[in-house]
Coordinates of C-alpha atoms in Angstrom, one line a residue:
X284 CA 0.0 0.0 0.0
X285 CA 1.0 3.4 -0.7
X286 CA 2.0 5.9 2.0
X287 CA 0.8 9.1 2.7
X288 CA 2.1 12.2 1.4
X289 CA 4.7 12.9 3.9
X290 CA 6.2 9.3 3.1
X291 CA 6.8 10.1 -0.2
X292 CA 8.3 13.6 0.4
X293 CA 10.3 13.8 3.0
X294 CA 13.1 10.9 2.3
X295 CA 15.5 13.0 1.0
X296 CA 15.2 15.7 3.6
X297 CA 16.0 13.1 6.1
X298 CA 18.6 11.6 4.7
X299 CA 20.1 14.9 4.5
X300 CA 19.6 14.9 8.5
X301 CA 20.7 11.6 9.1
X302 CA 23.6 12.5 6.7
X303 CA 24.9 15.3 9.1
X304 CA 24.0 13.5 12.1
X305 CA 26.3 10.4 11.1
X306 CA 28.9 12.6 10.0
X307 CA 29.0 14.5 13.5
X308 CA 29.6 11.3 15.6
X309 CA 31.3 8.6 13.0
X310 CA 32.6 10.7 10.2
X311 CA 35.1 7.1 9.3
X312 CA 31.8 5.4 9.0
X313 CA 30.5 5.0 4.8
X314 CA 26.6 6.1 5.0
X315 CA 24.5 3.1 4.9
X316 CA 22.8 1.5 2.6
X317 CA 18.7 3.0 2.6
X318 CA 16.4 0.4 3.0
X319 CA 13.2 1.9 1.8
X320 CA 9.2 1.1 2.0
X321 CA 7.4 1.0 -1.5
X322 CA 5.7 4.7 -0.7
X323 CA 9.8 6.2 -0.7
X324 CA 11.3 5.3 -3.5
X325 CA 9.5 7.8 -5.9
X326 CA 11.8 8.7 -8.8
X327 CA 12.8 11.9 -7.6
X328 CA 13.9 10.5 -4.5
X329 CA 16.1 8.0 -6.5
X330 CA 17.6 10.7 -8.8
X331 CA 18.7 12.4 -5.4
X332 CA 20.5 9.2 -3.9
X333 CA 21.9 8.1 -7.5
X334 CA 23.3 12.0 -7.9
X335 CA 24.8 11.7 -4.1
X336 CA 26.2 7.9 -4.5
X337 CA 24.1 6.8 -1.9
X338 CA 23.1 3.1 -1.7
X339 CA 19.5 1.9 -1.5
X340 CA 17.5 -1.2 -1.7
X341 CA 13.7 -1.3 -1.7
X342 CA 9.9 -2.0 -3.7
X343 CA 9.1 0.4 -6.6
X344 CA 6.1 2.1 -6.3
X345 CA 2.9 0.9 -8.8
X346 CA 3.5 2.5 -12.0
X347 CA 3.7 1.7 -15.8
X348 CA 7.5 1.0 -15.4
X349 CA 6.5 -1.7 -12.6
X350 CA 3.5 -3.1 -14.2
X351 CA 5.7 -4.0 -17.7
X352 CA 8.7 -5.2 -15.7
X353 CA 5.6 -8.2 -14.0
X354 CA 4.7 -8.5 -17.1
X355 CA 8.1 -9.9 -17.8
X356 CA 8.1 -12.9 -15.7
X357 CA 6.1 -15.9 -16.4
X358 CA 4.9 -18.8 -14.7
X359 CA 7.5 -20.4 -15.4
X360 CA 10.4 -18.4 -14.3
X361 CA 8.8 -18.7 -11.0
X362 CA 9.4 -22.2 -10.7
X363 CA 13.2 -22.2 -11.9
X364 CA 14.3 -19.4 -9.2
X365 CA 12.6 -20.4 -5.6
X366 CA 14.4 -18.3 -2.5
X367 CA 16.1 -19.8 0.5
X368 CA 14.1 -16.8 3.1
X369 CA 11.6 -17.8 5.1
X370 CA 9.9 -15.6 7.6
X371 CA 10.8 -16.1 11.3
X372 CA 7.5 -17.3 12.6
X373 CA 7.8 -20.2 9.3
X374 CA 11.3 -20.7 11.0
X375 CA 10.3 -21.4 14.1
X376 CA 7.6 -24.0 13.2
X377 CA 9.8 -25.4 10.4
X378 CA 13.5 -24.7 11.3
X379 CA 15.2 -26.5 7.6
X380 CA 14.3 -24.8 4.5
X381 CA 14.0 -26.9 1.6
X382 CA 16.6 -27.8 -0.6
X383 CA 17.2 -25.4 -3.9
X384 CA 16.7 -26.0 -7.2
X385 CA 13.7 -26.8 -9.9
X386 CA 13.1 -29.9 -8.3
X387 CA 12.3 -28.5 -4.6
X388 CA 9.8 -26.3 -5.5
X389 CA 6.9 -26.2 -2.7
X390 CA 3.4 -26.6 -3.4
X391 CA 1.8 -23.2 -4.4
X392 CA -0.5 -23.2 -1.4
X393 CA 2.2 -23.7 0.8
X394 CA 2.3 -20.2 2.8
X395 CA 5.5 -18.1 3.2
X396 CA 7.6 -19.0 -0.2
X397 CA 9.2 -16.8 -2.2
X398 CA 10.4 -17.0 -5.4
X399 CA 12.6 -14.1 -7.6
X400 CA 13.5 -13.7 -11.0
X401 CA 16.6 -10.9 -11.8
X402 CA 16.2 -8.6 -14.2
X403 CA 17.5 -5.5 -14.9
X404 CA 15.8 -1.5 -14.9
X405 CA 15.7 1.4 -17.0
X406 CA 14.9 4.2 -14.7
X407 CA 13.9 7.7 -15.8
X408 CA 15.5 9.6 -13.3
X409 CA 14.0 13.6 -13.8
X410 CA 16.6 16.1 -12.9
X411 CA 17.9 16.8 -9.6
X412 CA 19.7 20.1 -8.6
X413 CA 23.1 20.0 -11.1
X414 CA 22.4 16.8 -12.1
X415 CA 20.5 16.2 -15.9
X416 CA 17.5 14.0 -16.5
X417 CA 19.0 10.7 -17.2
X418 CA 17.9 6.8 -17.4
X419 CA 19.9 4.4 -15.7
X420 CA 20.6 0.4 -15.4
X421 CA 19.7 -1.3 -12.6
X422 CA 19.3 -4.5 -11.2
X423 CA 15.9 -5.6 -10.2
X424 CA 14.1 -8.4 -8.4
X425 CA 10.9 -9.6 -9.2
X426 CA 9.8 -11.5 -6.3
X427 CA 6.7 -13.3 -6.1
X428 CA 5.1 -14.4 -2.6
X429 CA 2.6 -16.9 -1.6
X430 CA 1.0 -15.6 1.6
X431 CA 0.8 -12.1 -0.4
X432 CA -0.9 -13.7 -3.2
X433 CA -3.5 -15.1 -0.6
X434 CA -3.7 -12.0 0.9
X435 CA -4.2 -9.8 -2.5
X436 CA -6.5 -12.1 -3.8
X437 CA -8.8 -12.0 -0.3
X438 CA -8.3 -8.3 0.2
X439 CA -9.4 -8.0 -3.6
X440 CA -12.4 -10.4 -3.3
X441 CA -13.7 -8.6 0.1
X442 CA -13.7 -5.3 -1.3
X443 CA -15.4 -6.2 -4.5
X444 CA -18.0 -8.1 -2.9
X445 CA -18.5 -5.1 -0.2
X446 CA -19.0 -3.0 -3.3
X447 CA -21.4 -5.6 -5.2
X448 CA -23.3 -5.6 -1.7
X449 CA -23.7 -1.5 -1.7
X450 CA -25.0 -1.4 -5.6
X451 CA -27.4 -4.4 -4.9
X452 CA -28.8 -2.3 -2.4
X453 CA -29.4 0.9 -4.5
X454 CA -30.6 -1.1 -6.7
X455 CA -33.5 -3.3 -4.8
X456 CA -34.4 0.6 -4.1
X457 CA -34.7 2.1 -7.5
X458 CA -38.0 3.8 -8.8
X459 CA -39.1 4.2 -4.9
X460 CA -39.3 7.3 -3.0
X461 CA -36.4 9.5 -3.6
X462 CA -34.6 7.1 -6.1
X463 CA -37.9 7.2 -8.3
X464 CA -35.8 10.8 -9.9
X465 CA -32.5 9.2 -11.8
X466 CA -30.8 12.3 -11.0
X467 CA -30.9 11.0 -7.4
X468 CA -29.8 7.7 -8.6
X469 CA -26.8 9.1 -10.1
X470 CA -26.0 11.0 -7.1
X471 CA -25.8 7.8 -4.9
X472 CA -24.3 5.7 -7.5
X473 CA -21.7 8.3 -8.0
X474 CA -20.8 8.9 -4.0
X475 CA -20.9 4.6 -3.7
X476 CA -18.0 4.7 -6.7
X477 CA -15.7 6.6 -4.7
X478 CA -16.1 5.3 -1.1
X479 CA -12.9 4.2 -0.1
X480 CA -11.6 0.9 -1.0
X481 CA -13.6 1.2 -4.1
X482 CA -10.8 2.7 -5.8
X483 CA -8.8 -0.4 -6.0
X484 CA -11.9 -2.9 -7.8
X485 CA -13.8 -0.5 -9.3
X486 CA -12.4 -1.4 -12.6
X487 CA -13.5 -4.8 -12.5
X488 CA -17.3 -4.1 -12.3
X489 CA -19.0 -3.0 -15.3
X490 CA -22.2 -0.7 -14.4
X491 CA -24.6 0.8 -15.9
X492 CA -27.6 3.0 -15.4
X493 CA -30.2 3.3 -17.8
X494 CA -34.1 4.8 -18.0
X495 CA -35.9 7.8 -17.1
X496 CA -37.6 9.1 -13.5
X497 CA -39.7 6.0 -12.3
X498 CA -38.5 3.5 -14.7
X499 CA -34.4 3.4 -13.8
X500 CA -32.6 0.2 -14.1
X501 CA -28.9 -0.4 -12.9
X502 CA -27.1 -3.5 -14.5
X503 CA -23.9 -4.6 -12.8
X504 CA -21.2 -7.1 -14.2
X505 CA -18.2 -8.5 -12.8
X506 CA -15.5 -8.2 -15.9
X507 CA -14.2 -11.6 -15.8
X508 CA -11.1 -10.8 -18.5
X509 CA -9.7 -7.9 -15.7
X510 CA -10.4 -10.0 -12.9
X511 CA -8.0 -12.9 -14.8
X512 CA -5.4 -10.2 -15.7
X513 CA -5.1 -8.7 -11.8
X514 CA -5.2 -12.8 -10.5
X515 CA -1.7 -13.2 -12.3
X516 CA -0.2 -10.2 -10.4
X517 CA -1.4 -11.7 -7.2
X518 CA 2.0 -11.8 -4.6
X519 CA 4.1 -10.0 -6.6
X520 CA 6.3 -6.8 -6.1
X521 CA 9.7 -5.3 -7.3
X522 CA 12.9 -4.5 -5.6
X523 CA 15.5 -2.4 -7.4
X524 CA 18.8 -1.4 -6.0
X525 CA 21.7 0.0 -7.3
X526 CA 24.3 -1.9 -5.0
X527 CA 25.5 -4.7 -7.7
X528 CA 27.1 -7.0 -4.6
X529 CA 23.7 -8.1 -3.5
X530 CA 22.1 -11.6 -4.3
X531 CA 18.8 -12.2 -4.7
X532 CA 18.9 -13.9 -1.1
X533 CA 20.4 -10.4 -0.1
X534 CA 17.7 -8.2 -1.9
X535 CA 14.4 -10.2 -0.2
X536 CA 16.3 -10.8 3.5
X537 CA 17.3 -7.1 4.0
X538 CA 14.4 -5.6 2.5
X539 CA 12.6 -8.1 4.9
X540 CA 14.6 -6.7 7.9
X541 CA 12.7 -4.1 7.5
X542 CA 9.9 -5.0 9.4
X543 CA 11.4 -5.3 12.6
X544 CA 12.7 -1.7 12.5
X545 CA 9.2 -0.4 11.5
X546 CA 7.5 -2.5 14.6
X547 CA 10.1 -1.0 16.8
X548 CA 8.7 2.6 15.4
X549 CA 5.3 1.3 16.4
X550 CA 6.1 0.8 19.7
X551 CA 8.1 3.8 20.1
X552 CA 4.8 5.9 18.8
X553 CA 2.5 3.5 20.8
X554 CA 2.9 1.2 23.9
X555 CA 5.5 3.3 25.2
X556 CA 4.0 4.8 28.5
X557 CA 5.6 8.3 29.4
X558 CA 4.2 10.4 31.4
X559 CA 2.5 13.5 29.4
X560 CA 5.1 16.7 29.1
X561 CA 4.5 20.1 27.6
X562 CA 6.8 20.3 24.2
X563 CA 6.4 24.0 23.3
X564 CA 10.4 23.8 23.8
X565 CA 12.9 22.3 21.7
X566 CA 14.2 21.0 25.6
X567 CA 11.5 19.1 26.2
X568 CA 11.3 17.4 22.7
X569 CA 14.6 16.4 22.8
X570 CA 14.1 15.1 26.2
X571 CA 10.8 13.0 25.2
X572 CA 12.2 11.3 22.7
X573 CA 15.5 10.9 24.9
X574 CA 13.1 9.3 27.2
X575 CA 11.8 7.0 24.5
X576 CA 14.8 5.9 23.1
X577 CA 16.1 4.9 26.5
X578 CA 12.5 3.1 26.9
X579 CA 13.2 1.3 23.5
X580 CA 16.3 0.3 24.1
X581 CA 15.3 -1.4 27.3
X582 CA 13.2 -3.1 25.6
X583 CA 15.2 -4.5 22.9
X584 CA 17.6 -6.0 25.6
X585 CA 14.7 -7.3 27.2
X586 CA 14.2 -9.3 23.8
X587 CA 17.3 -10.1 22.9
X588 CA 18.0 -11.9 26.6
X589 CA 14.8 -13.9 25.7
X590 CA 16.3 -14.7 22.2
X591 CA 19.6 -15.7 24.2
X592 CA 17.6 -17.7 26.9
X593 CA 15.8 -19.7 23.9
X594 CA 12.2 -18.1 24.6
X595 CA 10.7 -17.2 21.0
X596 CA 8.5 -14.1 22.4
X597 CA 8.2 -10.1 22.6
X598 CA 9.8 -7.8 25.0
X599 CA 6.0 -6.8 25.4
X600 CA 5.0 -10.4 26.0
X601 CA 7.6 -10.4 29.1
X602 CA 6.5 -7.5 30.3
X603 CA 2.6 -8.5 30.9
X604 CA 4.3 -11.6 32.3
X605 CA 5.3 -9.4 34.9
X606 CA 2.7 -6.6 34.6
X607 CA 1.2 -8.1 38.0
X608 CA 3.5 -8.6 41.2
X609 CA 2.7 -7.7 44.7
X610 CA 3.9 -6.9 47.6
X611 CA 2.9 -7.6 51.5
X612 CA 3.6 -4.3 54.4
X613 CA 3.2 -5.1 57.9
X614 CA 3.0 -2.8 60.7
X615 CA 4.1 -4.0 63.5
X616 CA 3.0 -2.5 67.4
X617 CA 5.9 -0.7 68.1
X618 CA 5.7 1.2 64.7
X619 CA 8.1 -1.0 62.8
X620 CA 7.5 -2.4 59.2
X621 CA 8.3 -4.8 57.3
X622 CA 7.9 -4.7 53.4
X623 CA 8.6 -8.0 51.0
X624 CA 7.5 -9.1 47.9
X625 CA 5.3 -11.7 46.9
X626 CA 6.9 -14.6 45.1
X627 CA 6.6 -14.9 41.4
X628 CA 4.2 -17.3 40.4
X629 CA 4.5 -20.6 38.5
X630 CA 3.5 -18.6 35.5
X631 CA 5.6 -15.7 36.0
X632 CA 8.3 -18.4 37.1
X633 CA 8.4 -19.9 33.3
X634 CA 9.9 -16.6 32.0
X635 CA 11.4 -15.4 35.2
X636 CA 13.8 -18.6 35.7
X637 CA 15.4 -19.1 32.0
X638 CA 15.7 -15.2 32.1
X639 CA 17.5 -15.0 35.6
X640 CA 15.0 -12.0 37.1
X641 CA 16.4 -11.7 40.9
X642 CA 14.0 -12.0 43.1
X643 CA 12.0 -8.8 43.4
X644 CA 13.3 -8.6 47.4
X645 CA 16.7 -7.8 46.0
X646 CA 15.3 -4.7 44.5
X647 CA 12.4 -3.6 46.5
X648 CA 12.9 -0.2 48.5
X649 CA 11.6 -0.1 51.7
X650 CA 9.0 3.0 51.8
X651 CA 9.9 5.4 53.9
X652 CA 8.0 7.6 55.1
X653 CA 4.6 5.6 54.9
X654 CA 2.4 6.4 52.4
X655 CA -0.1 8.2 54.2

């Protein structure tokens, strides 16, 4: 899916940012290589990183160039050039892959497989500051998924039914009340044409509105030839880069590691509880996200010390493993306390043990004063 407008403007002013930054505190270090979603890699923004030399790897957005490079892969092709990656949750129910080759090819049902076919690119770049319009060479990947082509072909299938649903509806009301005027008619048909979602399957409906006031009929088809044509696209997108060193195994795996990074972001904009600060100042903003970061990173160790400890789960699944302890003060007669903490219980015990959590005592602070 496409982003929205600020994903597909703003790339190259934050490279320029990250640029500087990087240079302030590892100017020995080469820039990375950009590992972009399918809503930042516009042309433009390419033209920018090929006129700086800047690596980058990632989907192209839907356009002309992209649907004629599909077209240039067949069914065939798929079958010669299956991919080793497998995503992790297939890993940890099946830890082997499959052997390579023509004859290892998995069923097509099989969820998680990937296959690629290499081709090459002619981009036209536009021109960029001192830099001339220009087409260049690349290498691309065609890769073709499974789950995705379940996924395209239910997302398709529910939204054109949803849209079949809403014009059988207008329809079973024609020539009744309001919709006996056809200019009323049009009015609906034309809002239920652009509700969103519609967008995407409108072009594989044929309708058509005929008569006059009190005699309007609406005929609706499902164009079987389109329908065909967009089934063969199912599961299939394109990675371009222009770093020649990387493998097809290279392209889909880091372009893949992408999705960790962008559920990290999720959790840094989401689950993150901070208490609520004023950010009129520049300060404060720099101290909330200070705050986050620190946040995040504690909760990457936390993740990677369950990786370590062989437990295949969140950092936020180990933290409502231990979103509930208690603790027992007693006031004694002569004014004494005494404060300790409840043991962990046999469920929190199954994450606390293999991840060596000290028993809360060691940690607890006496409260002093009392809480009143």
């Amino acid at each position: 899916m496409s982003g929205n407008t600020a994903d597909a403007t703003t790339p190259v002013d934050n490279w320029h940012w990250l640029q500087t930054t990087l240079a302030a505190v590892a100017p020995e270090q080469p820039f990375p290589r950009i590992i972009s979603d399918r809503a930042m890699l516009s042309l433009a923004t390419l033209a920018a990183y090929e006129a700086a030399g800047v690596r980058y790897l990632g989907p192209l957005p839907d356009s002309a160039l992209t649907t004629a490079l599909l077209g240039r892969a067949t069914a065939t092709d798929w079958a010669a050039h299956p991919l080793a990656y497998r995503p992790a949750r297939d890993l940890r129910l099946r830890p082997d892959p499959p052997a390579q080759g023509p004859a290892a090819t998995t069923p097509s049902g099989e969820a998680g497989v990937y296959y690629g076919v290499r081709l090459s690119v002619d981009l036209p770049l536009p021109a960029g500051g001192t830099t001339p319009a220009r087409t260049l060479t690349r290498p691309a990947l065609i890769v073709k998924s499974t789950r995705k082509a379940t996924l395209d072909a239910t997302h398709r299938q529910t939204l054109l039914t949803r849209l079949e649903a809403s014009l059988s509806d207008l329809a079973s009301t024609l020539n009744r009340g309001r919709y006996r005027r056809r200019a009323a008619v049009e009015a609906r048909l034309a809002t239920l044409l652009v509700a969103p979602g519609t967008g995407r399957v409108r072009r594989f409906l044929t309708v058509q509105l005929s008569g006059t006031d009190g005699q309007v009929q609406l005929q609706v088809e499902r164009d079987a030839a389109a329908l065909a044509q967009a089934a063969t696209r199912d599961g299939l997108y394109v990675l371009v880069t222009n770093d020649e060193r990387l493998d097809n195994e290279a392209m889909l795996t880091q372009t893949k590691g992408r999705d960790r990074i962008e559920k990290r972001i999720g959790i840094f904009k989401g689950p993150l509880a901070v208490r609520p600060m004023f950010l009129e100042k520049v300060a404060r903003i720099r101290a909330m996200v200070f705050i986050c970061l620190v946040a995040l990173l504690v909760y990457s160790l936390l993740e990677q010390r369950a990786r370590h400890a062989g437990l295949a789960v969140t950092g936020r699944k180990v933290l409502e493993r231990f979103a509930v302890c208690s603790a027992v003060l007693t006031t004694f007669a002569d004014g004494t306390t005494l404060l300790l903490a409840a043991p962990f219980s046999a469920w929190q015990q199954e994450f606390a043990v293999p991840l060596a959590v000290p028993d809360p005592n060691q940690w607890l602070v006496p409260l002093d004063p009392l809480p009143s």
